Short mmCIF file of C-alpha atoms and ligand atoms in Angstrom, two decimals:
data_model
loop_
_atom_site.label_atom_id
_atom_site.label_comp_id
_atom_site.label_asym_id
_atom_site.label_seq_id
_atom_site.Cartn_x
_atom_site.Cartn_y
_atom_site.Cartn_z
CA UNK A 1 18.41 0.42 -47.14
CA UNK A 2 18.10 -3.25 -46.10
CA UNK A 3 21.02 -5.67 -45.57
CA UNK A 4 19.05 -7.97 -48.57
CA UNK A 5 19.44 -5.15 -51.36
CA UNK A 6 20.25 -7.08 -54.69
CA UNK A 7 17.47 -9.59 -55.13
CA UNK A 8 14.67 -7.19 -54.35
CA UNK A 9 13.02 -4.26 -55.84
CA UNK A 10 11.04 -2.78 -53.82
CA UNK A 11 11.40 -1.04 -50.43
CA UNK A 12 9.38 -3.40 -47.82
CA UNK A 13 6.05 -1.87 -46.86
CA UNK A 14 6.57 0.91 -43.91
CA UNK A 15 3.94 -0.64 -42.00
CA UNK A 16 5.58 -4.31 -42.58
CA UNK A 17 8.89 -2.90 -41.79
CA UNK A 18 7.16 -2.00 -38.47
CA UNK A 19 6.02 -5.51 -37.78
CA UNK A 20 9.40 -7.60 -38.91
CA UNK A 21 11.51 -4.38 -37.18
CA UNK A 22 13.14 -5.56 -33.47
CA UNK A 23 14.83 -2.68 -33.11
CA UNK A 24 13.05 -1.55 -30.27
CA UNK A 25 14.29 -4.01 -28.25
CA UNK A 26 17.55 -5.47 -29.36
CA UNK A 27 19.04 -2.32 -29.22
CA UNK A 28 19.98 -2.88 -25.38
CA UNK A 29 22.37 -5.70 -26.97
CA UNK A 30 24.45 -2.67 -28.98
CA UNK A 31 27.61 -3.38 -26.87
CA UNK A 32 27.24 -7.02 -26.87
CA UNK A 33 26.67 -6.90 -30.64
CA UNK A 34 29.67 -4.96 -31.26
CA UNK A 35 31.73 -7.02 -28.71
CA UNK A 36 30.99 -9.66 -31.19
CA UNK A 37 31.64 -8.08 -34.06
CA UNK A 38 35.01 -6.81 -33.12
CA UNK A 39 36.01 -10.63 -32.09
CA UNK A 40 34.50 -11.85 -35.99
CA UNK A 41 36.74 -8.81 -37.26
CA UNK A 42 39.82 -9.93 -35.13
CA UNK A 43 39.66 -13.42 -36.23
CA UNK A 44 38.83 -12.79 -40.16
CA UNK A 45 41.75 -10.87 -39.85
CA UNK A 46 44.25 -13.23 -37.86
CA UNK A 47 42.88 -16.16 -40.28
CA UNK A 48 43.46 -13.88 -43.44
CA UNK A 49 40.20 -13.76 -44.89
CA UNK A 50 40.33 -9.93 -44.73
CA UNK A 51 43.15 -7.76 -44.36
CA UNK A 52 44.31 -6.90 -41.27
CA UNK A 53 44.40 -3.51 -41.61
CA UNK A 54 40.89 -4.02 -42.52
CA UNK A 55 40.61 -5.83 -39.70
CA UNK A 56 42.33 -3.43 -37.59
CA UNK A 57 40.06 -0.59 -39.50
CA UNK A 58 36.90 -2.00 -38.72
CA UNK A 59 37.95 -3.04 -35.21
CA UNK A 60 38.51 0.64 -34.63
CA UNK A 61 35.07 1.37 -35.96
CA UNK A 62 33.34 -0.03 -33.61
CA UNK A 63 35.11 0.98 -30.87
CA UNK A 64 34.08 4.31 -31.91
CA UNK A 65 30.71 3.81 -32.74
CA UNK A 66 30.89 1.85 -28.97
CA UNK A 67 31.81 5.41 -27.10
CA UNK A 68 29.37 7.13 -29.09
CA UNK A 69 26.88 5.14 -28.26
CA UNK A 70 27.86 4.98 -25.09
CA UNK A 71 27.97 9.13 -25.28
CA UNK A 72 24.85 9.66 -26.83
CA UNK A 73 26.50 11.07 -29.79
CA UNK A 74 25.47 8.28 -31.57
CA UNK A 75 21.41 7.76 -31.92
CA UNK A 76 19.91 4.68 -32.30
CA UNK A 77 17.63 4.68 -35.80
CA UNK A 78 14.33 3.73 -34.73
CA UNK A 79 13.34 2.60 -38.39
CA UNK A 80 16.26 0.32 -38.81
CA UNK A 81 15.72 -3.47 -39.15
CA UNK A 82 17.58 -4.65 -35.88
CA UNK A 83 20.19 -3.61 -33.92
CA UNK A 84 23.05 -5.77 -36.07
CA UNK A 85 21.36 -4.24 -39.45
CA UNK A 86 22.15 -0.60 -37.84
CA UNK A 87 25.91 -1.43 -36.29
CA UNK A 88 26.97 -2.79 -39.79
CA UNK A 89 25.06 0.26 -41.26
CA UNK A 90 26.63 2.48 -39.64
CA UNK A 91 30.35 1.40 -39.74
CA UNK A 92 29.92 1.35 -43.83
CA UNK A 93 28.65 4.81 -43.09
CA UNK A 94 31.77 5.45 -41.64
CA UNK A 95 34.55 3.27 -43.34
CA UNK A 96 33.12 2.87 -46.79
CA UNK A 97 33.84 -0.49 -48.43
CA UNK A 98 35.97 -1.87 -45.67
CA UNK A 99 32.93 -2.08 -43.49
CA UNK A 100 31.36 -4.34 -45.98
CA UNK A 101 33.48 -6.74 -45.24
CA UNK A 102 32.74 -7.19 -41.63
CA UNK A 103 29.89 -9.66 -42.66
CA UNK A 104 32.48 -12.30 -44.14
CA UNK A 105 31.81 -15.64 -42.75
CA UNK A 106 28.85 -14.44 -40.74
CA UNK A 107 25.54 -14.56 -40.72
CA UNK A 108 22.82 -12.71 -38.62
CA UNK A 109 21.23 -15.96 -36.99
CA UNK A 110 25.22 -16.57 -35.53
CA UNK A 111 25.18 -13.25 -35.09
CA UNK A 112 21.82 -13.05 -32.61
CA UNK A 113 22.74 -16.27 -31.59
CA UNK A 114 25.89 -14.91 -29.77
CA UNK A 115 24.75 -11.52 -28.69
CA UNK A 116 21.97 -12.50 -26.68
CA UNK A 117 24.27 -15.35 -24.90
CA UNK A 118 27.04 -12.68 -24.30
CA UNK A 119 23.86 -10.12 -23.00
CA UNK A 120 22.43 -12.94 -20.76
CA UNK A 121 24.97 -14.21 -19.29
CA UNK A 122 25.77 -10.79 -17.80
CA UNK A 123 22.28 -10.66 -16.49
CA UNK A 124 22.56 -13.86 -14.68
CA UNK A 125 25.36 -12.51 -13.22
CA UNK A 126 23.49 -9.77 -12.21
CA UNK A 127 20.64 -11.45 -10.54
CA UNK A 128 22.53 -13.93 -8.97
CA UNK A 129 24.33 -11.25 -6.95
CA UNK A 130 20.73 -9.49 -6.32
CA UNK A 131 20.07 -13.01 -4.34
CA UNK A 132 22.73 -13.05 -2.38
CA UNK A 133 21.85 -9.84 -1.19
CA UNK A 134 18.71 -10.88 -0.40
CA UNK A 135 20.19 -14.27 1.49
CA UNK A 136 22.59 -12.09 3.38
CA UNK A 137 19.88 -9.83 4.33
CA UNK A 138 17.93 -13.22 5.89
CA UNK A 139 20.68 -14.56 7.57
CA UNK A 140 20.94 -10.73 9.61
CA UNK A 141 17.53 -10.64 10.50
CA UNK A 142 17.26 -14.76 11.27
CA UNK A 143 20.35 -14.14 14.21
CA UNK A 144 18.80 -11.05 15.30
CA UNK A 145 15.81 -13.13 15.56
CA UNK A 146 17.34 -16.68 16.46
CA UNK A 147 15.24 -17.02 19.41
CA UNK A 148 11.99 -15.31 18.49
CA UNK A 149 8.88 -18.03 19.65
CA UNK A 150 6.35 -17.55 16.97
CA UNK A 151 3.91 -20.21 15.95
CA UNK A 152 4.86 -22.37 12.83
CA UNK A 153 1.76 -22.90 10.74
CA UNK A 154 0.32 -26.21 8.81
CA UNK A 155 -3.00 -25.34 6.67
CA UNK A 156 -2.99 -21.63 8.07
CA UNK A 157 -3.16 -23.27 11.40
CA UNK A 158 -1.32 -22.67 14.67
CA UNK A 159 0.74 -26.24 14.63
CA UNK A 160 4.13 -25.92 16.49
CA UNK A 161 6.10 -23.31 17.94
CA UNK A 162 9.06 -22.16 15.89
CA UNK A 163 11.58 -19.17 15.69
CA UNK A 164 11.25 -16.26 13.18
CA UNK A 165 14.73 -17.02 12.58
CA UNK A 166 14.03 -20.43 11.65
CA UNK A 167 11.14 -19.55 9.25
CA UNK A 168 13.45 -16.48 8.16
CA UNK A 169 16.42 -19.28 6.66
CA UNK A 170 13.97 -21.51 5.35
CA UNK A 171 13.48 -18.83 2.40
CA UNK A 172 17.50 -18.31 2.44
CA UNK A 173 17.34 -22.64 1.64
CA UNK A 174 14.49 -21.55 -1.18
CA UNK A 175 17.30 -18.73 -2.70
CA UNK A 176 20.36 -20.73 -2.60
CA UNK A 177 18.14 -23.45 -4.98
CA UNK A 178 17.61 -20.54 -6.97
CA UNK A 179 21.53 -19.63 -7.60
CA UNK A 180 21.79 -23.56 -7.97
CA UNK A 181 19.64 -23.05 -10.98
CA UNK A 182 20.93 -19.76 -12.62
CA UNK A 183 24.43 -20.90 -12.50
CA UNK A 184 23.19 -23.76 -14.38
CA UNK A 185 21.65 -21.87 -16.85
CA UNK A 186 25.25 -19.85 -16.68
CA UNK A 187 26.71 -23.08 -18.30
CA UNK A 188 24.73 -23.67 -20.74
CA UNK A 189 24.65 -20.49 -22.38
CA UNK A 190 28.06 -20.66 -22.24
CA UNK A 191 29.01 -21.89 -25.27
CA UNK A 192 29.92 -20.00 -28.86
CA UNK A 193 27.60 -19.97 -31.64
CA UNK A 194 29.68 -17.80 -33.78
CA UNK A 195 31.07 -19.85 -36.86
CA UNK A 196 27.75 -21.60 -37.08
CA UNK A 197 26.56 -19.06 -39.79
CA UNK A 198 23.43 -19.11 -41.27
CA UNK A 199 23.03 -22.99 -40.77
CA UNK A 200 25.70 -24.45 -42.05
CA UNK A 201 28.86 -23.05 -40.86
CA UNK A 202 31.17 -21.12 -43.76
CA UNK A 203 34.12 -22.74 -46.16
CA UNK A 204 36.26 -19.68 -45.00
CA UNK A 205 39.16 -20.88 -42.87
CA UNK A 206 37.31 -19.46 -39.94
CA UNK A 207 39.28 -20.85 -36.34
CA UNK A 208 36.25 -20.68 -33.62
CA UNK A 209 38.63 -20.65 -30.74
CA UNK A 210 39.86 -17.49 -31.47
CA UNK A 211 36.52 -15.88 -30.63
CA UNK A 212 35.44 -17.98 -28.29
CA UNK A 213 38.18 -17.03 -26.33
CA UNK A 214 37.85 -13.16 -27.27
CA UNK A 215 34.39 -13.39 -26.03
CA UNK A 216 35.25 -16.06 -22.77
CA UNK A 217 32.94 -18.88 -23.56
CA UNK A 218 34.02 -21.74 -22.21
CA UNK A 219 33.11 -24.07 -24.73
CA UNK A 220 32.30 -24.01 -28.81
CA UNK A 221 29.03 -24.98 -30.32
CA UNK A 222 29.23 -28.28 -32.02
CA UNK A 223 26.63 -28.68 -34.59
CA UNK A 224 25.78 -25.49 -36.60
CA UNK A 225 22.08 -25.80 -36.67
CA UNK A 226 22.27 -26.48 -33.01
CA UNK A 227 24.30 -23.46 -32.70
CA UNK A 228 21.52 -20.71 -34.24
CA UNK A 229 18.75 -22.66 -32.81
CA UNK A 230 19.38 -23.32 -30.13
CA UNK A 231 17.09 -21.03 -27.40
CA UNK A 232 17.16 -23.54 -24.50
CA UNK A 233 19.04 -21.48 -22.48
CA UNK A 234 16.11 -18.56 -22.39
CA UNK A 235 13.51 -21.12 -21.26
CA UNK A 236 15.89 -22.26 -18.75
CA UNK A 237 16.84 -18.34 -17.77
CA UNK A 238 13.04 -18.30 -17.95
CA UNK A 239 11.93 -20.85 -15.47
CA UNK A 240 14.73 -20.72 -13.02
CA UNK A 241 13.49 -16.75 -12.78
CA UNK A 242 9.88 -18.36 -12.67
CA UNK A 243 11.33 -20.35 -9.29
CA UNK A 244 12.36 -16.86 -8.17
CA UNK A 245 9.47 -15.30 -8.40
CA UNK A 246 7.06 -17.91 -6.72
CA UNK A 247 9.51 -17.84 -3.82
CA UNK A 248 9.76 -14.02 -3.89
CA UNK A 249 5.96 -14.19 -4.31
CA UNK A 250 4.80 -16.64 -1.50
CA UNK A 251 7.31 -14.73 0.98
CA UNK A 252 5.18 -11.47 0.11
CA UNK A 253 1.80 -12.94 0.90
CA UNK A 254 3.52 -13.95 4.07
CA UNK A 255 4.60 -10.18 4.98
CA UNK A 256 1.01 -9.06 3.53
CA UNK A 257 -0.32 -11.26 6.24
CA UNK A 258 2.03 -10.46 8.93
CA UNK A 259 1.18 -6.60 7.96
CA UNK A 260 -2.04 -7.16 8.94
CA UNK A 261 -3.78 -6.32 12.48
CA UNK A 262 -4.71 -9.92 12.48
CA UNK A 263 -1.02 -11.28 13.00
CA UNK A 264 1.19 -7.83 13.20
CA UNK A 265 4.41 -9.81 13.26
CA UNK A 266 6.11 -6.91 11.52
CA UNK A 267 5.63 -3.24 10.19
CA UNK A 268 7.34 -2.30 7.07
CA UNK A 269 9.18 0.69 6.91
CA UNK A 270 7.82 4.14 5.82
CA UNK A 271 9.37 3.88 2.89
CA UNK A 272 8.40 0.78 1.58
CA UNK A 273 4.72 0.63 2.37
CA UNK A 274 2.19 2.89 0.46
CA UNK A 275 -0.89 4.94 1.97
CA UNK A 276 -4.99 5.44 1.35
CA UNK A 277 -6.19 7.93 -0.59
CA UNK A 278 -9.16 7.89 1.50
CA UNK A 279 -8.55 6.14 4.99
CA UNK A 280 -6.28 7.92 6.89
CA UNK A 281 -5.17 4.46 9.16
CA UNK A 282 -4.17 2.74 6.37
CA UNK A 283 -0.30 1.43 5.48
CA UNK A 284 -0.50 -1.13 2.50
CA UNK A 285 2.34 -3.38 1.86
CA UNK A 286 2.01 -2.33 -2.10
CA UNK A 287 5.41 -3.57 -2.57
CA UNK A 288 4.75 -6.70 -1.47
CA UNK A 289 1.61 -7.31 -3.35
CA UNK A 290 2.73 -5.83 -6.73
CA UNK A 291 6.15 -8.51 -6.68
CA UNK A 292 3.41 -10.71 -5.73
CA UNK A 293 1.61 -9.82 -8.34
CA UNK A 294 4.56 -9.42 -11.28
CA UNK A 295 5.02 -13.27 -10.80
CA UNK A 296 2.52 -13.54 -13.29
CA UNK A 297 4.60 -11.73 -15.77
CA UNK A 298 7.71 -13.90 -15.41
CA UNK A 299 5.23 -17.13 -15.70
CA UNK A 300 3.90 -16.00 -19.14
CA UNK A 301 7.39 -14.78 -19.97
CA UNK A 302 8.03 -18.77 -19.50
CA UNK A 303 4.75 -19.37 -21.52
CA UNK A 304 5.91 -17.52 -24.44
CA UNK A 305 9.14 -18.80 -24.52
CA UNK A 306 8.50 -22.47 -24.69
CA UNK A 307 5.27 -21.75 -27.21
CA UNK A 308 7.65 -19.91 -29.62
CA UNK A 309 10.37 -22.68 -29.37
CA UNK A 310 8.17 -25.79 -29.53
CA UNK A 311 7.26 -25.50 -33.26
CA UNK A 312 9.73 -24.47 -35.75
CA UNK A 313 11.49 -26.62 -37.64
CA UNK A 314 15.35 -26.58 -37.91
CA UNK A 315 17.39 -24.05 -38.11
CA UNK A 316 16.39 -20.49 -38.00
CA UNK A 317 12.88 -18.82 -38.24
CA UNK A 318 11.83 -15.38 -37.78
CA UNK A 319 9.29 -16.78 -34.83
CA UNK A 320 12.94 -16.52 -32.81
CA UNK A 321 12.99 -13.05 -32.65
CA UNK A 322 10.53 -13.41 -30.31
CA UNK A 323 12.49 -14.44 -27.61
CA UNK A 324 13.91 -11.36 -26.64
CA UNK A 325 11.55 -9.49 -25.55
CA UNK A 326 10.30 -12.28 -23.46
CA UNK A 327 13.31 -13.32 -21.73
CA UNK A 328 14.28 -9.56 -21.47
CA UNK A 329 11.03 -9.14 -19.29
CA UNK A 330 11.51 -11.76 -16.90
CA UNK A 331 14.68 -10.43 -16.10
CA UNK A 332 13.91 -6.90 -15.51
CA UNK A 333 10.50 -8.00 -14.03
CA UNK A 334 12.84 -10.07 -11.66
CA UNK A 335 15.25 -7.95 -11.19
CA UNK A 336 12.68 -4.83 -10.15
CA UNK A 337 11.21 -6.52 -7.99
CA UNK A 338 14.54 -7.63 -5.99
CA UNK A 339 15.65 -4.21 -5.97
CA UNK A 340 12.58 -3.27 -4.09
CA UNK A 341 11.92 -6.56 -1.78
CA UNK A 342 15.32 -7.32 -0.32
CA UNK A 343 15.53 -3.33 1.04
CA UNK A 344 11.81 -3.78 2.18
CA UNK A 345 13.04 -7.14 4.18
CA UNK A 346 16.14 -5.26 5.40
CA UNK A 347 14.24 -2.24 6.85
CA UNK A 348 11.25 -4.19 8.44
CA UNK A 349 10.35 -4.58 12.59
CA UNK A 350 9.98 -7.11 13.26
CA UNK A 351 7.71 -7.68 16.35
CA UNK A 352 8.45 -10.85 18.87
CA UNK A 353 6.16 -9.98 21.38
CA UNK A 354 3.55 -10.14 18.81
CA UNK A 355 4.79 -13.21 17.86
CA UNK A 356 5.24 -14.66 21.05
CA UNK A 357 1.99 -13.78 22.13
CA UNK A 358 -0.04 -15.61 19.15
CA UNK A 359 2.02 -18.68 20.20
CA UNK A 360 1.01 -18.76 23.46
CA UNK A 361 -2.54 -19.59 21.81
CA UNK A 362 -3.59 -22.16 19.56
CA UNK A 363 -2.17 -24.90 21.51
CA UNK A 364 0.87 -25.45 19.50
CA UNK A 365 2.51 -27.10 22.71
CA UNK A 366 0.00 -30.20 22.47
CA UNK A 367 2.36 -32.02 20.99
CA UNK A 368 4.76 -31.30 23.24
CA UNK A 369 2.86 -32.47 26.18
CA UNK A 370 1.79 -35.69 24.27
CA UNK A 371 5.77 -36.25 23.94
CA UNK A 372 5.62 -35.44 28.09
CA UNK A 373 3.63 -38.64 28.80
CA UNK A 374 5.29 -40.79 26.31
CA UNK A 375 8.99 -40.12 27.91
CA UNK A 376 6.67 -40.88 31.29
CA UNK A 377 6.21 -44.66 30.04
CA UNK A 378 2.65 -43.76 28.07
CA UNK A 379 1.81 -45.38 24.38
CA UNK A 380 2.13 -42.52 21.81
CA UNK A 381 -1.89 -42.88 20.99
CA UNK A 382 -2.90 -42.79 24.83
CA UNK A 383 -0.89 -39.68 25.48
CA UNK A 384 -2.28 -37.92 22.43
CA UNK A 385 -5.63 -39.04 23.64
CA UNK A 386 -5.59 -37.62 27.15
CA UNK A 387 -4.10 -34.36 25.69
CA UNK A 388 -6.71 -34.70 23.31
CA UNK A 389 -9.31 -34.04 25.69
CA UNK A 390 -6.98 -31.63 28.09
CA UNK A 391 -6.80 -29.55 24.86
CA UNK A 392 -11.06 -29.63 24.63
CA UNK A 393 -11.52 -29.09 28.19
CA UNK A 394 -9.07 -25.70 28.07
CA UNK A 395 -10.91 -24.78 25.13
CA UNK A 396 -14.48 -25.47 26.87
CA UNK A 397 -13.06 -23.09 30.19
CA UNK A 398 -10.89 -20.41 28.17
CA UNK A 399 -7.85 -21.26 29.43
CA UNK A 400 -4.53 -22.91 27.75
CA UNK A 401 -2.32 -25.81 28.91
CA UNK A 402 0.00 -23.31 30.26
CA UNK A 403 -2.57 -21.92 32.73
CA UNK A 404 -4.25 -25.57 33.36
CA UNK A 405 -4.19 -26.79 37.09
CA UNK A 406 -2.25 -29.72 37.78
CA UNK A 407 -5.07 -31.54 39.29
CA UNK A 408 -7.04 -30.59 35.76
CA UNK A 409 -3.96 -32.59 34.32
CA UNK A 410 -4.04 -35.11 36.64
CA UNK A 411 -7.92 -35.73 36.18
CA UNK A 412 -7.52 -36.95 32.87
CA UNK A 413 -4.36 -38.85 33.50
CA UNK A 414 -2.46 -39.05 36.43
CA UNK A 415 1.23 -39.80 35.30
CA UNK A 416 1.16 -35.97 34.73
CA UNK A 417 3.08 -34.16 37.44
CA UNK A 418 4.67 -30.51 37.80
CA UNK A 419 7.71 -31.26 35.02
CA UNK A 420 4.64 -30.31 32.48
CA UNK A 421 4.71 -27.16 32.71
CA UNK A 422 8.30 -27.16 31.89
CA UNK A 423 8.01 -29.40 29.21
CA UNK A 424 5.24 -27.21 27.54
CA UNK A 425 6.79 -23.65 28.03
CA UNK A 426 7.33 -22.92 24.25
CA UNK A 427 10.71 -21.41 24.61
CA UNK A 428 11.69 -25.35 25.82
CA UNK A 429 9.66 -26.88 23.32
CA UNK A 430 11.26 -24.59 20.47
CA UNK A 431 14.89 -25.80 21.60
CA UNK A 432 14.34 -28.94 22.16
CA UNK A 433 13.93 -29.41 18.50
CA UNK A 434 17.91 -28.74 17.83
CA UNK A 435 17.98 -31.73 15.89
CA UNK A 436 19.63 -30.90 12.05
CA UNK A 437 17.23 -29.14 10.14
CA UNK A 438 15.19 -27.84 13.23
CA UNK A 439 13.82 -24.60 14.63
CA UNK A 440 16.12 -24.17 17.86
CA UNK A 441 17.74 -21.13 18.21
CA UNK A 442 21.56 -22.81 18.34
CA UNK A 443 20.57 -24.53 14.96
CA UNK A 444 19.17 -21.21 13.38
CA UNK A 445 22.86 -19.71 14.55
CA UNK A 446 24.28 -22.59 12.67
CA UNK A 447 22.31 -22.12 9.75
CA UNK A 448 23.00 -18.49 9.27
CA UNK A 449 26.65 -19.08 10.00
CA UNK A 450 26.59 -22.07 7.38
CA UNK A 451 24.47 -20.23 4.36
CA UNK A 452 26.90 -17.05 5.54
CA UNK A 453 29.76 -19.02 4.52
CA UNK A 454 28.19 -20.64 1.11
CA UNK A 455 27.48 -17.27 -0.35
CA UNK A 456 30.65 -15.86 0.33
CA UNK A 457 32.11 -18.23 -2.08
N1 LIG B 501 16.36 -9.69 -35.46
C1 LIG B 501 16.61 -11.07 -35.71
C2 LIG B 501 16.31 -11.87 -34.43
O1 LIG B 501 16.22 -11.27 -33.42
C3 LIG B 501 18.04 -11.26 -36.09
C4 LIG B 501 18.28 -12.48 -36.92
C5 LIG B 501 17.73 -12.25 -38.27
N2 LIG B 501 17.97 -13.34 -39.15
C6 LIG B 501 17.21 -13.54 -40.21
N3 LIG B 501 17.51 -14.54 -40.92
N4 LIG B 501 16.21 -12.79 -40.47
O2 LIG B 501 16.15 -13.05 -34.45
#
């Protein structure tokens, strides 16, 4: 029986019932749903616009309907409209007229309106602590690697020597952005809808801080139209979880690469890489590549939210329904993939003389020995010049600047003397760059001791 009985007379068409049904996927908001309802039925009651033993009646209801739900002595009915139309259902089932009344002052767009704030706002919760994890995770692995030389890459190219550390906390700088953004999104779905009604609030004596404070939201809605349409909050959710996911995938097409015998910077643990069905050598960072590949999901999840928003005409529309499943998708999508990734980063090796050895090619010390002759007295331009051409000649006899003769150096100009070789060894060049914001291994300690200290707040 629908919610609508009275001004139709007909049954809707099983098929159609199908299509306008979201059953399937509200029902995850049950508790939320009948945390809401038991806050309307408080307040109706304190405000006298049911009886409060009605109130009290109904409120014990849906506490039991809650454990039995919770029990699995309660079923959900597939064929029901939504998840409120089944709740309400089912506490008439159970309480007769008195659970009629629960609907007084309330409408369903109020209704959805709060549930899936009260439902989200958990899940940020949720994934905000997932990132921590994940930050706390980088900041162990960065000190164990502080000092780890590994090249530092512009276009895909060798360009300057860096730690792993270093590159390690510049995704921990990428994640605490990230909580930046959902604890934004926090506050703005913090805020009551309930009250708002269908559109236009109610001319019962309703009092709106009473529920709001049942519930904790910090503040009340303050236009009723606003209040049921108002969705901004999932597209938010939605593109800070977007963020997430191209920082969660750009770090896994670094590990891909670093899996491979190309680099082999790291090997992922047995248990987080996958095999070949057919070539026995293989380990495939499949973990990697699939969160790499669900940031596509969490992308169109955005898509779909701001399509179905950017349309409809005040107040409430059915085309709102279609939020859930959207926004409920990017955060399991995101949320999955965490659960997988952070464990994966955790239980990596991590291989420095790997590391250490592709820096000691590529010439990622040129600059370094530019910087030599330029604290020797040289213009900037000359000294890149003559390292210029050192860099061609080593190239030309297969050798690198390390390995270079001094009188090679002193061929092309001869203001170079011994102190190159010094000022070129990587491990110098990597901490002389301890200025704020650089790659030396004292700043990388500082970093992880700073972000250390930011997430335990
Ligand atoms: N299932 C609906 C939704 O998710 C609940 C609100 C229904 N309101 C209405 N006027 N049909 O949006």
């Amino acid at each position: 029986m629908k919610l609508w009985a009275g001004r139709f007379s007909k049954e809707i068409d099983k098929k159609t019932n199908d299509f306008n049904s979201s059953i399937s996927f509200d029902s995850r908001m049950y508790r939320e749903d009948i945390e809401g309802s038991m806050a309307h039925a408080e307040m109706i009651g304190a405000c006298g616009i049911i009886e409060k033993s009605e109130s009290e009646a109904i409120i014990s209801g849906l506490k039991e309907i809650l454990a039995d739900l919770d029990s699995g002595a309660l079923t959900i009915d597939p064929n029901a409209e939504d998840i409120h139309t089944f709740i309400e259902g089912e506490l008439t089932q159970r309480l007769g007229q008195t659970g009629k009344r629960l609907h007084t002052a309330r409408s369903r767009n109020d209704q959805v309106a709060v549930d899936i704030r009260l439902y989200l706002k958990k899940e940020v919760q949720t994934v905000r602590a997932m990132v921590k994890e994940l930050i706390a995770v980088l900041c162990n692995k960065a000190e164990a690697y502080a000092s780890a030389v590994m090249p530092g890459y512009t276009h895909l190219q060798r360009a300057q020597p860096i730690t792993f550390g270093h590159h390690l906390m510049a995704y921990a700088e990428m994640l605490l952005r990230d909580i930046d953004r959902l604890d934004s999104t926090y506050k703005h779905m913090d805020e009551m809808p309930l009250g708002s009604g269908a559109l236009a609030t109610t001319t019962y004596p309703i009092d709106r801080t009473v529920t709001a404070s049942l519930l904790g939201f910090e503040r009340i809605s303050q236009n009723s139209l606003d209040g049921v349409s108002d969705r901004d909050f999932c597209m938010e959710l939605a593109s800070a979880l977007s963020i997430i996911m191209v920082h969660l995938s750009r770090f896994s097409e670094e590990i891909i690469m670093w899996c491979s015998w190309e680099f082999k910077y790291v090997e992922l643990d047995d248990a987080f890489s996958t095999g070949s069905s057919i070539m026995p050598q293989k380990k495939n960072p499949d973990i990697a590549e699939l969160v790499r590949g669900k940031s596509g999901r969490v992308f169109g999840d955005l898509m779909t939210l701001l399509t179905v928003m950017k349309g409809i005409a005040l107040a409430y529309n059915k085309d709102m329904q279609e939020d859930k499943e959207a926004i409920f998708d990017a955060v399991d999508t995101v949320k999955m993939c965490l659960t997988a990734f952070t464990p994966m980063i955790d239980t990596m090796r991590v291989l420095p003389d790997n590391m250490r050895k592709a820096a000691a090619k590529g010439f990622i010390n040129a600059t370094d020995c530019a910087d030599y002759l330029v604290k020797k007295g040289l213009p900037f331009r000359d000294a890149y010049k003559a390292t210029g051409t050192l860099v061609a000649l080593c190239i030309e006899k297969g050798t690198t600047l390390e390995e270079l003769p001094l009188e090679e150096y002193k061929a092309v100009c001869d203001t170079f003397d011994e102190g190159v070789y010094e000022a070129i060894s990587l491990e110098n060049c990597v901490n002389g760059r301890n200025v704020i914001g650089g790659p030396a291994s004292s700043n990388v300690i500082a970093q992880v001791e700073r972000v250390r200290k930011l997430i335990a707040e």
